[in-house]
Short mmCIF file of C-alpha atoms and ligand atoms in Angstrom, two decimals:
data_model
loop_
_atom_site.label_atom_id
_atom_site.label_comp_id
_atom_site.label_asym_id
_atom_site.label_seq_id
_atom_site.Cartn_x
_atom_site.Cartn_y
_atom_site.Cartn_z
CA UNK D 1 -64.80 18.91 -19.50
CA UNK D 2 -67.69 18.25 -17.88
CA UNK D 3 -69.93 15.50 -18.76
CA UNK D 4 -73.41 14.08 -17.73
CA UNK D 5 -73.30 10.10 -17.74
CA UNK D 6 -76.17 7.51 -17.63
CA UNK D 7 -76.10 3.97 -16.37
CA UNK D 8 -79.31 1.61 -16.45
CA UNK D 9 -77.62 -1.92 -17.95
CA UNK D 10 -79.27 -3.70 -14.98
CA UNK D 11 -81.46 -2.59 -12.28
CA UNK D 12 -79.78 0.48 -10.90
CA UNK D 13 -80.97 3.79 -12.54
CA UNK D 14 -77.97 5.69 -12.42
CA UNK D 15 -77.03 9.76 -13.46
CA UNK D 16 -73.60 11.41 -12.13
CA UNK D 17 -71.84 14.55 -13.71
CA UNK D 18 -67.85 14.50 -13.73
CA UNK D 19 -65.56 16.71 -14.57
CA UNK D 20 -62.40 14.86 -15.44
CA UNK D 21 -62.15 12.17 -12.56
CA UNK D 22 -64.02 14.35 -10.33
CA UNK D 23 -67.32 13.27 -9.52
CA UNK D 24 -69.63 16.58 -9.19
CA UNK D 25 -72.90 14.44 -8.35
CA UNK D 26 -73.84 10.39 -8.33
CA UNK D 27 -77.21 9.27 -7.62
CA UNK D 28 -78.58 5.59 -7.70
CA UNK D 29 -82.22 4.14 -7.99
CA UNK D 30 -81.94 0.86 -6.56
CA UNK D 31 -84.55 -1.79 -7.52
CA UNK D 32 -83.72 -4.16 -5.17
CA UNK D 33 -87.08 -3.88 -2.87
CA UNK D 34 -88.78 -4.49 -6.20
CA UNK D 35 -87.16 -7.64 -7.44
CA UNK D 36 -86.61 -9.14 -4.00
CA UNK D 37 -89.76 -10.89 -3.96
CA UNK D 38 -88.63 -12.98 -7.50
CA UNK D 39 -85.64 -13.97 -5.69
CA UNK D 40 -83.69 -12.25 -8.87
CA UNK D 41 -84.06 -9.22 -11.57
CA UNK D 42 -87.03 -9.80 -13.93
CA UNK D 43 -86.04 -7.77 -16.86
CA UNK D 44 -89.73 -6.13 -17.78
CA UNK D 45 -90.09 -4.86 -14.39
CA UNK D 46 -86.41 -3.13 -14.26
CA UNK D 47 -87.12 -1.67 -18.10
CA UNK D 48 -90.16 -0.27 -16.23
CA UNK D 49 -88.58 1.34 -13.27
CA UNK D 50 -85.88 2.63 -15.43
CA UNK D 51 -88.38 4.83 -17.31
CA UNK D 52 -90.11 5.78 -13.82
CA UNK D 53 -86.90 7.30 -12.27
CA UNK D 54 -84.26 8.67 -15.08
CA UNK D 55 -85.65 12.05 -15.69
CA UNK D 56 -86.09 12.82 -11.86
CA UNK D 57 -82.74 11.59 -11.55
CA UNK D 58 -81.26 13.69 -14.26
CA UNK D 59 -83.12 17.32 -12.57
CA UNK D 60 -81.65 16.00 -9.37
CA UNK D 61 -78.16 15.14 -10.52
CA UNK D 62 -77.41 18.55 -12.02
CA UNK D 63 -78.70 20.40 -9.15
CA UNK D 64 -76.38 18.62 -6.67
CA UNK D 65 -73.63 19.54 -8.97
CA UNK D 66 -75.26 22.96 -8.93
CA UNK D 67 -75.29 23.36 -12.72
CA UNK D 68 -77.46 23.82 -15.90
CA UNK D 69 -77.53 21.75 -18.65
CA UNK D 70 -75.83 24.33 -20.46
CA UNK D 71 -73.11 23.72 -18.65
CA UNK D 72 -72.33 20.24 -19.40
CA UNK D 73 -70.02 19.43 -22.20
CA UNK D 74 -70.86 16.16 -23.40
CA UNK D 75 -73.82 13.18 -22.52
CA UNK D 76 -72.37 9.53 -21.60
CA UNK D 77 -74.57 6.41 -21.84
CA UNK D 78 -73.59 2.64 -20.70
CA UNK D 79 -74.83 0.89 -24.43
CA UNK D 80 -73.58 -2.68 -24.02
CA UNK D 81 -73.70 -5.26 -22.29
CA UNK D 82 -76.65 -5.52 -19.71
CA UNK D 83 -80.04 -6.15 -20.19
CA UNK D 84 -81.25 -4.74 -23.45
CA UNK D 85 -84.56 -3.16 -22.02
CA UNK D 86 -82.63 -1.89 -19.55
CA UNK D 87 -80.25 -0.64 -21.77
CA UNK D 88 -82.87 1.11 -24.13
CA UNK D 89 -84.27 3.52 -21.39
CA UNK D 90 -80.71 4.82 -20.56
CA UNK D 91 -79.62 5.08 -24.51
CA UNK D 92 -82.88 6.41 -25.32
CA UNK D 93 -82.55 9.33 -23.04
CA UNK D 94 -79.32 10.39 -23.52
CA UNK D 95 -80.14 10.26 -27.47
CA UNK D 96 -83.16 12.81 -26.74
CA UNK D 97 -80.60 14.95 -24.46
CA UNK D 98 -77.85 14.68 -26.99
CA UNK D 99 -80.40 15.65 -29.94
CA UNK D 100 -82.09 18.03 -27.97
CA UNK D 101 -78.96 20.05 -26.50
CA UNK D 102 -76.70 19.33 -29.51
CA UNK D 103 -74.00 17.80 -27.05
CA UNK D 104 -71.76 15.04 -28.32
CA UNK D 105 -73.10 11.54 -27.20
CA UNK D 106 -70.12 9.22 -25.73
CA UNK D 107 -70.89 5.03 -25.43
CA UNK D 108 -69.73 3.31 -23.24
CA UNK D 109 -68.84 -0.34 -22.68
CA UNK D 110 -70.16 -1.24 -18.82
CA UNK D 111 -66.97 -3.17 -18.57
CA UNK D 112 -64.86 -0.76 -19.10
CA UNK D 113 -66.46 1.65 -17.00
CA UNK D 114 -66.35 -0.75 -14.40
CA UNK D 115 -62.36 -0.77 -14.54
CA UNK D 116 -62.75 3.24 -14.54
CA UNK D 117 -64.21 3.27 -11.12
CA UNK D 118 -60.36 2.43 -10.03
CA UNK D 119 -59.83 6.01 -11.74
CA UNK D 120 -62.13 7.77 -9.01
CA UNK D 121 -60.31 6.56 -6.25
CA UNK D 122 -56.63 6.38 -7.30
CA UNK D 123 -56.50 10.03 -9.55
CA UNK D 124 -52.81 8.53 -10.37
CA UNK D 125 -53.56 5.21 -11.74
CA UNK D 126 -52.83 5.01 -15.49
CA UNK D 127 -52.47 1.66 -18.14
CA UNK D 128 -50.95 -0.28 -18.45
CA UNK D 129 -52.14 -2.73 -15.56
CA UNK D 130 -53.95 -6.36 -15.51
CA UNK D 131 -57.96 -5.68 -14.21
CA UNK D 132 -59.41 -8.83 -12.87
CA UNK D 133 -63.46 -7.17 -13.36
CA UNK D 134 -65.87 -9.87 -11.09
CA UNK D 135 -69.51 -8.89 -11.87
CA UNK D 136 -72.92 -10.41 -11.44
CA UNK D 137 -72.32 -11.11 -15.25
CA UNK D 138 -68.65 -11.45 -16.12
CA UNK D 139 -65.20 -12.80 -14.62
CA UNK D 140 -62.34 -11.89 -16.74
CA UNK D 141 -59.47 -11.49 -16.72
CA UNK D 142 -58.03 -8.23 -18.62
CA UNK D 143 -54.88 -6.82 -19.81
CA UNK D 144 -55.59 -3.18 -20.01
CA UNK D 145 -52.83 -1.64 -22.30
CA UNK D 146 -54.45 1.83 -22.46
CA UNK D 147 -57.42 3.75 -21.46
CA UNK D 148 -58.78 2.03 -24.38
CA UNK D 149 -57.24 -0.86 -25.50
CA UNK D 150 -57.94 -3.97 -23.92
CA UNK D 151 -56.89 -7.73 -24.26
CA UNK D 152 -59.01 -10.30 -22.47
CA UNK D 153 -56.45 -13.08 -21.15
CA UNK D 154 -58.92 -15.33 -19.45
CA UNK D 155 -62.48 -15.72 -19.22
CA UNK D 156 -65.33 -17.61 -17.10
CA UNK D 157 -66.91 -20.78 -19.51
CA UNK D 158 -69.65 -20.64 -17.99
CA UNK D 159 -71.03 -18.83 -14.80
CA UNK D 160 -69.55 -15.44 -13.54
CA UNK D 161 -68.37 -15.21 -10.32
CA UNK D 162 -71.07 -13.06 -8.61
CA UNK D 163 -73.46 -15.47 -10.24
CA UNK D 164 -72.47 -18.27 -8.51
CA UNK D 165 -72.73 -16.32 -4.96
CA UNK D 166 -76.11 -14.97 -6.14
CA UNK D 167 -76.95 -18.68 -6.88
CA UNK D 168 -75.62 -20.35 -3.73
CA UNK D 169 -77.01 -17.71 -1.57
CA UNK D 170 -80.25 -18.13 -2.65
CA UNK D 171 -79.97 -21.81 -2.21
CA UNK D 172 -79.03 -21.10 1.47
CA UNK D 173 -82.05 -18.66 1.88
CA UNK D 174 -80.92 -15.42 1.62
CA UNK D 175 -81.80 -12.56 0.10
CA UNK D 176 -81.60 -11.12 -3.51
CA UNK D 177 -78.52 -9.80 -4.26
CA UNK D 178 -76.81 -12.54 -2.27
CA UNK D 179 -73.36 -11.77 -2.80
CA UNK D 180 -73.25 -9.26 0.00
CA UNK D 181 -75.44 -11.18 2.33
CA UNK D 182 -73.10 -13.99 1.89
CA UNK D 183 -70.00 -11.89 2.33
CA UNK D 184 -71.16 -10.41 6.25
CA UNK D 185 -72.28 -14.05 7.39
CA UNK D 186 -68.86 -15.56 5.87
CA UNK D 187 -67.14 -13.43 8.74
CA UNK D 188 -68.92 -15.95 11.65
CA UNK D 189 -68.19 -19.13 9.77
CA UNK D 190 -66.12 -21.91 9.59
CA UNK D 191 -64.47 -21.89 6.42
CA UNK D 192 -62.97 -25.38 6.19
CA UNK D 193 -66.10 -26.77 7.92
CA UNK D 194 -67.13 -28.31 3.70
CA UNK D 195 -64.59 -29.40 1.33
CA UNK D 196 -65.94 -27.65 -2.23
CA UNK D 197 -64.49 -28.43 -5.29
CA UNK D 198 -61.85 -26.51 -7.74
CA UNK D 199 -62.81 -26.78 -11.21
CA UNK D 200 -60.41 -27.28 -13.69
CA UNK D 201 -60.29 -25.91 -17.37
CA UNK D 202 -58.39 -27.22 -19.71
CA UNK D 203 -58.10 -24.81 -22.32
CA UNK D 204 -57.07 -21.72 -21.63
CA UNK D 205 -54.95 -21.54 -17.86
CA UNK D 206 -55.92 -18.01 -17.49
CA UNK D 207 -59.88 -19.32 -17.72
CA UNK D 208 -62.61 -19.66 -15.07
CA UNK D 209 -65.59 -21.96 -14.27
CA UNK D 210 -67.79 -21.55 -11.37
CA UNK D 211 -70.81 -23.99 -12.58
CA UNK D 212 -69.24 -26.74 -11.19
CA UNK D 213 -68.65 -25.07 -7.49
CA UNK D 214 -72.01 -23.70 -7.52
CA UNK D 215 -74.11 -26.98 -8.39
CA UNK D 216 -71.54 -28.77 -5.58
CA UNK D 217 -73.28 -26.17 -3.22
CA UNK D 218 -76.96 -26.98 -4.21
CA UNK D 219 -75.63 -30.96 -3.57
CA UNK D 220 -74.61 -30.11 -0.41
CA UNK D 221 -77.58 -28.27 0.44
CA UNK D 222 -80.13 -31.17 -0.93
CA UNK D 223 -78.21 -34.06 1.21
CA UNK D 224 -78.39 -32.31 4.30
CA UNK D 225 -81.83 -31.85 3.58
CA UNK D 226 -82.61 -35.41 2.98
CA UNK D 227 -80.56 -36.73 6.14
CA UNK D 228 -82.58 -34.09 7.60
CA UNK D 229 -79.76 -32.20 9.20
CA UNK D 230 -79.95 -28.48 8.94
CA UNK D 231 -77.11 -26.97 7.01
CA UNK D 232 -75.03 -24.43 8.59
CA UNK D 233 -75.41 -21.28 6.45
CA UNK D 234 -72.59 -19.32 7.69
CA UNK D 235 -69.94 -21.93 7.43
CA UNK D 236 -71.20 -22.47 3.97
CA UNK D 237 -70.73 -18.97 3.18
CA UNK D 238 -67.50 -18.77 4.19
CA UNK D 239 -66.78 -21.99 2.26
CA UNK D 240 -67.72 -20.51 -1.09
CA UNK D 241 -66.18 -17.57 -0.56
CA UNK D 242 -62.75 -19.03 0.11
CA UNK D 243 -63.01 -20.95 -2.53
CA UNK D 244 -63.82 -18.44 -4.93
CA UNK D 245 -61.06 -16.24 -3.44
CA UNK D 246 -58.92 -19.70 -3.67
CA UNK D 247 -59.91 -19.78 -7.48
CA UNK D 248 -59.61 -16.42 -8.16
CA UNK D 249 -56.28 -15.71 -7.11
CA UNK D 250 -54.87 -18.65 -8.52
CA UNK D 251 -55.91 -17.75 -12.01
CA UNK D 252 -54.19 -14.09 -11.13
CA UNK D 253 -50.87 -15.81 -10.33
CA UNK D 254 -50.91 -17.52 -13.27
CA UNK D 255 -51.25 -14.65 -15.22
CA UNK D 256 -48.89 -12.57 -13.41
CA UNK D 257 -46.38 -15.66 -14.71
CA UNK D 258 -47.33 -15.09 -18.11
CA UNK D 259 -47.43 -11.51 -18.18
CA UNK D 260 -45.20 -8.80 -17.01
CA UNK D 261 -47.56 -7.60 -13.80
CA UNK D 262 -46.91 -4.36 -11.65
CA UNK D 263 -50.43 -3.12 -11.22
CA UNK D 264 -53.63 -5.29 -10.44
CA UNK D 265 -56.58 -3.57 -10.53
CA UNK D 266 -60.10 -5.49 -9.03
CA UNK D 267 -63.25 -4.01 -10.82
CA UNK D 268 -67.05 -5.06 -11.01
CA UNK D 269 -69.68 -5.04 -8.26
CA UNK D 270 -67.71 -8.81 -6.79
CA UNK D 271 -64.75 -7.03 -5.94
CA UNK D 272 -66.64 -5.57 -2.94
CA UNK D 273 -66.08 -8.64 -1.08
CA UNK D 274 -64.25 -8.37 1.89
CA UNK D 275 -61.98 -11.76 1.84
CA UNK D 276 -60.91 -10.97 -2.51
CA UNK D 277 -60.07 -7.54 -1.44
CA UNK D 278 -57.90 -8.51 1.67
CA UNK D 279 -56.66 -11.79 -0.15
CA UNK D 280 -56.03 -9.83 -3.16
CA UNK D 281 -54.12 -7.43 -1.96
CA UNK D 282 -51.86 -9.47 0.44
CA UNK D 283 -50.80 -11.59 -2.75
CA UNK D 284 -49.81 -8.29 -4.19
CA UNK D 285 -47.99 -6.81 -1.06
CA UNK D 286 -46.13 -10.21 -1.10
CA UNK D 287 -45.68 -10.09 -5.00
CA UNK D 288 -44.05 -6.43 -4.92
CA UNK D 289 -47.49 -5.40 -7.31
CA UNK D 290 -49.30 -2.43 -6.77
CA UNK D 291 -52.64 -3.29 -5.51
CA UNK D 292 -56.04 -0.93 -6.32
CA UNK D 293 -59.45 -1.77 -6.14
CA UNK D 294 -62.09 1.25 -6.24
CA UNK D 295 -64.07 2.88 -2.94
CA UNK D 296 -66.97 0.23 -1.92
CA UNK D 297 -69.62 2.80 -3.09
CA UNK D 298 -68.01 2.57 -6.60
CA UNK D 299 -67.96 -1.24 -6.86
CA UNK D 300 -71.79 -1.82 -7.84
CA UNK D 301 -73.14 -0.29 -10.46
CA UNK D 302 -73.48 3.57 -10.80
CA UNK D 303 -73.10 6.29 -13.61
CA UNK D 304 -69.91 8.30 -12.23
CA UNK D 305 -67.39 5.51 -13.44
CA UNK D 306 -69.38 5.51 -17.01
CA UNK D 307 -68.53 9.48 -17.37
CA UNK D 308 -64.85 8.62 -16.06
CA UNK D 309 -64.18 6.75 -18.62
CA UNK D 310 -66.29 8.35 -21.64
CA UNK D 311 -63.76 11.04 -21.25
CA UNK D 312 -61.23 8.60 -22.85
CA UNK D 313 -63.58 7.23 -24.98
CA UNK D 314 -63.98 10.59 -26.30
CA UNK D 315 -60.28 11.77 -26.53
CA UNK D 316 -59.95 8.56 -28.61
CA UNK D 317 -62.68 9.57 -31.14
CA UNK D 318 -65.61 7.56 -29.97
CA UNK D 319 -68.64 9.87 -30.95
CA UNK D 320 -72.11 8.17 -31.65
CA UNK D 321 -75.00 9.59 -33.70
CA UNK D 322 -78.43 9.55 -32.86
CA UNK D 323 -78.97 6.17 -34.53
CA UNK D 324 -76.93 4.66 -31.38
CA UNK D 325 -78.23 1.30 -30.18
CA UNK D 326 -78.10 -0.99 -27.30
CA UNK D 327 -76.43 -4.14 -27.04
CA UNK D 328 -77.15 -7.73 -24.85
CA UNK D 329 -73.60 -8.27 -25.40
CA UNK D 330 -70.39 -7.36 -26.82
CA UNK D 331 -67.04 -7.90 -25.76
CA UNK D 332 -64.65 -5.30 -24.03
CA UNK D 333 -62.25 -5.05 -26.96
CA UNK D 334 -65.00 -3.79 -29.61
CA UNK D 335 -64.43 -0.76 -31.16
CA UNK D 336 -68.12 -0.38 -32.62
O1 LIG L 1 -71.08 -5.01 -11.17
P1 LIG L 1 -72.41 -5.30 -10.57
O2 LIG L 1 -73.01 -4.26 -9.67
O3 LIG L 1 -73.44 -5.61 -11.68
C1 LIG L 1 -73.10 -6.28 -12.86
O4 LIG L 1 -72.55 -5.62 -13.77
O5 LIG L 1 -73.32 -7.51 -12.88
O6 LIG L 1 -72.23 -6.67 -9.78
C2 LIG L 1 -73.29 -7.23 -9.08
C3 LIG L 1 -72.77 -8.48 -8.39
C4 LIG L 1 -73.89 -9.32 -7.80
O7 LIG L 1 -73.65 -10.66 -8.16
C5 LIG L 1 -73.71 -9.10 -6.31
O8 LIG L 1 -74.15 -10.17 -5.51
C6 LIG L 1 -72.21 -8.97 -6.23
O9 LIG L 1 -71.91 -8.12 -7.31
N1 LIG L 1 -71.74 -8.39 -4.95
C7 LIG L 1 -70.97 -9.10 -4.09
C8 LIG L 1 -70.75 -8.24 -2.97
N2 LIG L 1 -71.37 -7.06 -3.21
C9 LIG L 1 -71.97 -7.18 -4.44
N3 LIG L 1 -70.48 -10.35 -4.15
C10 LIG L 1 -69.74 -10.77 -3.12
N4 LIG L 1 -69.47 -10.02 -2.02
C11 LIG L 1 -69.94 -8.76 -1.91
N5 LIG L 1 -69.67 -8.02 -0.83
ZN1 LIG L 2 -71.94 -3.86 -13.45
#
């Protein structure tokens, strides 16, 4: 089956055709040049540049996959969560190209897709495995039972973990998206050179909370400004992001406690970073747990993983009609 998917919950335009979890084409839009300049994304101007690349996109996408319309089975659109404006340009479109070809229209949940992307570079992985999915938006932790049945075992309270390295790194000076700036300068820095602190949640074990590590950051940065001493940026970086690894894989050996663990799967633009994957997957080496995490080009945000997993979505009866709508949020487990 081959099917056409559509990704625009942020501010990557996104169009890839897959057949199964073969990816035929992927192409990406970045926005990043345009939203630099706010230091973040401003939501009117992605809706915007959504509209100004999808349909170029879509010509382009088929011809690398050197097909016809005609000869795609099904259209697959990223519906929740993400910014709605965003959302609406993708749904929209793949609404007009559903209507308009009289393919079936598949929605998918951005988290879930995320998780897919593990499908694109390990053909053999199947559920049931725990996903730990670290986005610019969400840090949970996920016990995937099957292609479409999911059970969220911990959560972030507050920030998400790429939030709090987009945060920090702007604090420190660098450029929007900071997460990956941070990540190369961590490599030629003292980690132990600050002394950040672990937060601690006290309901749920299995939960997160990065607003606490995040605002220690901006402290640190503001004193050192006042004594007038200039902060060393690279030890910082690799501060956070030990701690955050530190955090992170905590919360996953507490899980693996509580739950029968024999795959670990990292998912979500975050797991690109370089210390979580190696950290990661020493802890499952040493653990006797399979360890996947998908290719780095998969990690961000991009349409192949959203047709990867619409093809489950659609073996498990998940059809939408033309009266499909976008939503700001909704959690993984959903079936609406
Ligand atoms: O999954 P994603 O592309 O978009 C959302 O669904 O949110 O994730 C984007 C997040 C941003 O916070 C970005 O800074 C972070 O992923 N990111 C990284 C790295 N590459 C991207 N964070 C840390 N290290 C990286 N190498
Ligand atoms: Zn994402």
């Amino acid at each position: 089956m081959k099917i056409l998917a559509i990704e625009s919950s942020c501010d990557d335009t996104a169009v890839a055709i897959v057949e199964n979890r073969k990816v035929l084409s992927s192409l990406i839009a970045s926005q990043v040049d345009e939203h630099i300049v706010y230091g973040g994304v401003v939501p009117e101007i992605a809706s915007r540049m959504h509209i100004e690349a999808i349909s170029n996109l879509y010509k382009e996408a088929l011809k690398q996959a050197d097909l016809t319309i005609d000869e795609i089975d099904a259209i697959a659109v990223t519906y929740a969560p993400g910014l709605v404006g965003s959302l609406l340009v993708g749904v929209s479109f793949a609404k007009g190209l559903s209507f308009a070809t009289g393919k079936p229209l598949i929605p998918v949940h951005h988290l879930r897709s995320h998780i897919a992307a593990n499908y694109i570079t390990n053909p053999n992985l199947k559920p049931p495995f725990l996903a730990l999915v670290i986005s610019g938006g969400h840090t949970h932790l996920i016990n995937v039972k099957d292609y479409c049945d999911y059970e969220v075992i911990g959560r972030t309270r507050d920030d998400a973990a790429g939030e709090c390295f987009d945060k920090s790194a702007r604090a420190l000076g660098l450029p929007y998206p900071g997460g990956i700036h941070l990540d190369k300068l961590a490599e030629n820095g003292d980690n132990s050179a600050f002394t950040l602190p672990k937060p601690k949640v006290d309901t749920n074990p299995l939960d997160f909370s990065f607003s606490g590590l995040k605002t220690a950051v901006f402290n640190t940065i503001n004193n050192s400004k006042q004594k007038g001493i200039e902060i060393n940026v690279p030890d910082m970086c690799a501060c956070l992001r030990k701690t955050v690894t530190d955090i992170l894989l905590d919360k996953i050996s507490k899980a693996v406690e509580l739950y029968h663990v024999d795959k670990l799967v990292l998912a979500g633009g975050v797991s690109a970073n370089s210390e979580i994957r190696r950290r990661v997957q020493d802890y499952c080496n040493n653990n006797d747990i399979l360890f996947f995490s998908p290719e780095l080009k998969y990690c961000g945000d991009n349409a192949a993983m959203v047709g990867v997993q619409s093809l489950y979505e659609y073996n498990n009866g998940k059809i939408a009609q033309n009266n499909l709508n976008a939503f700001a949020t909704m959690d993984i487990e959903t079936l609406k």
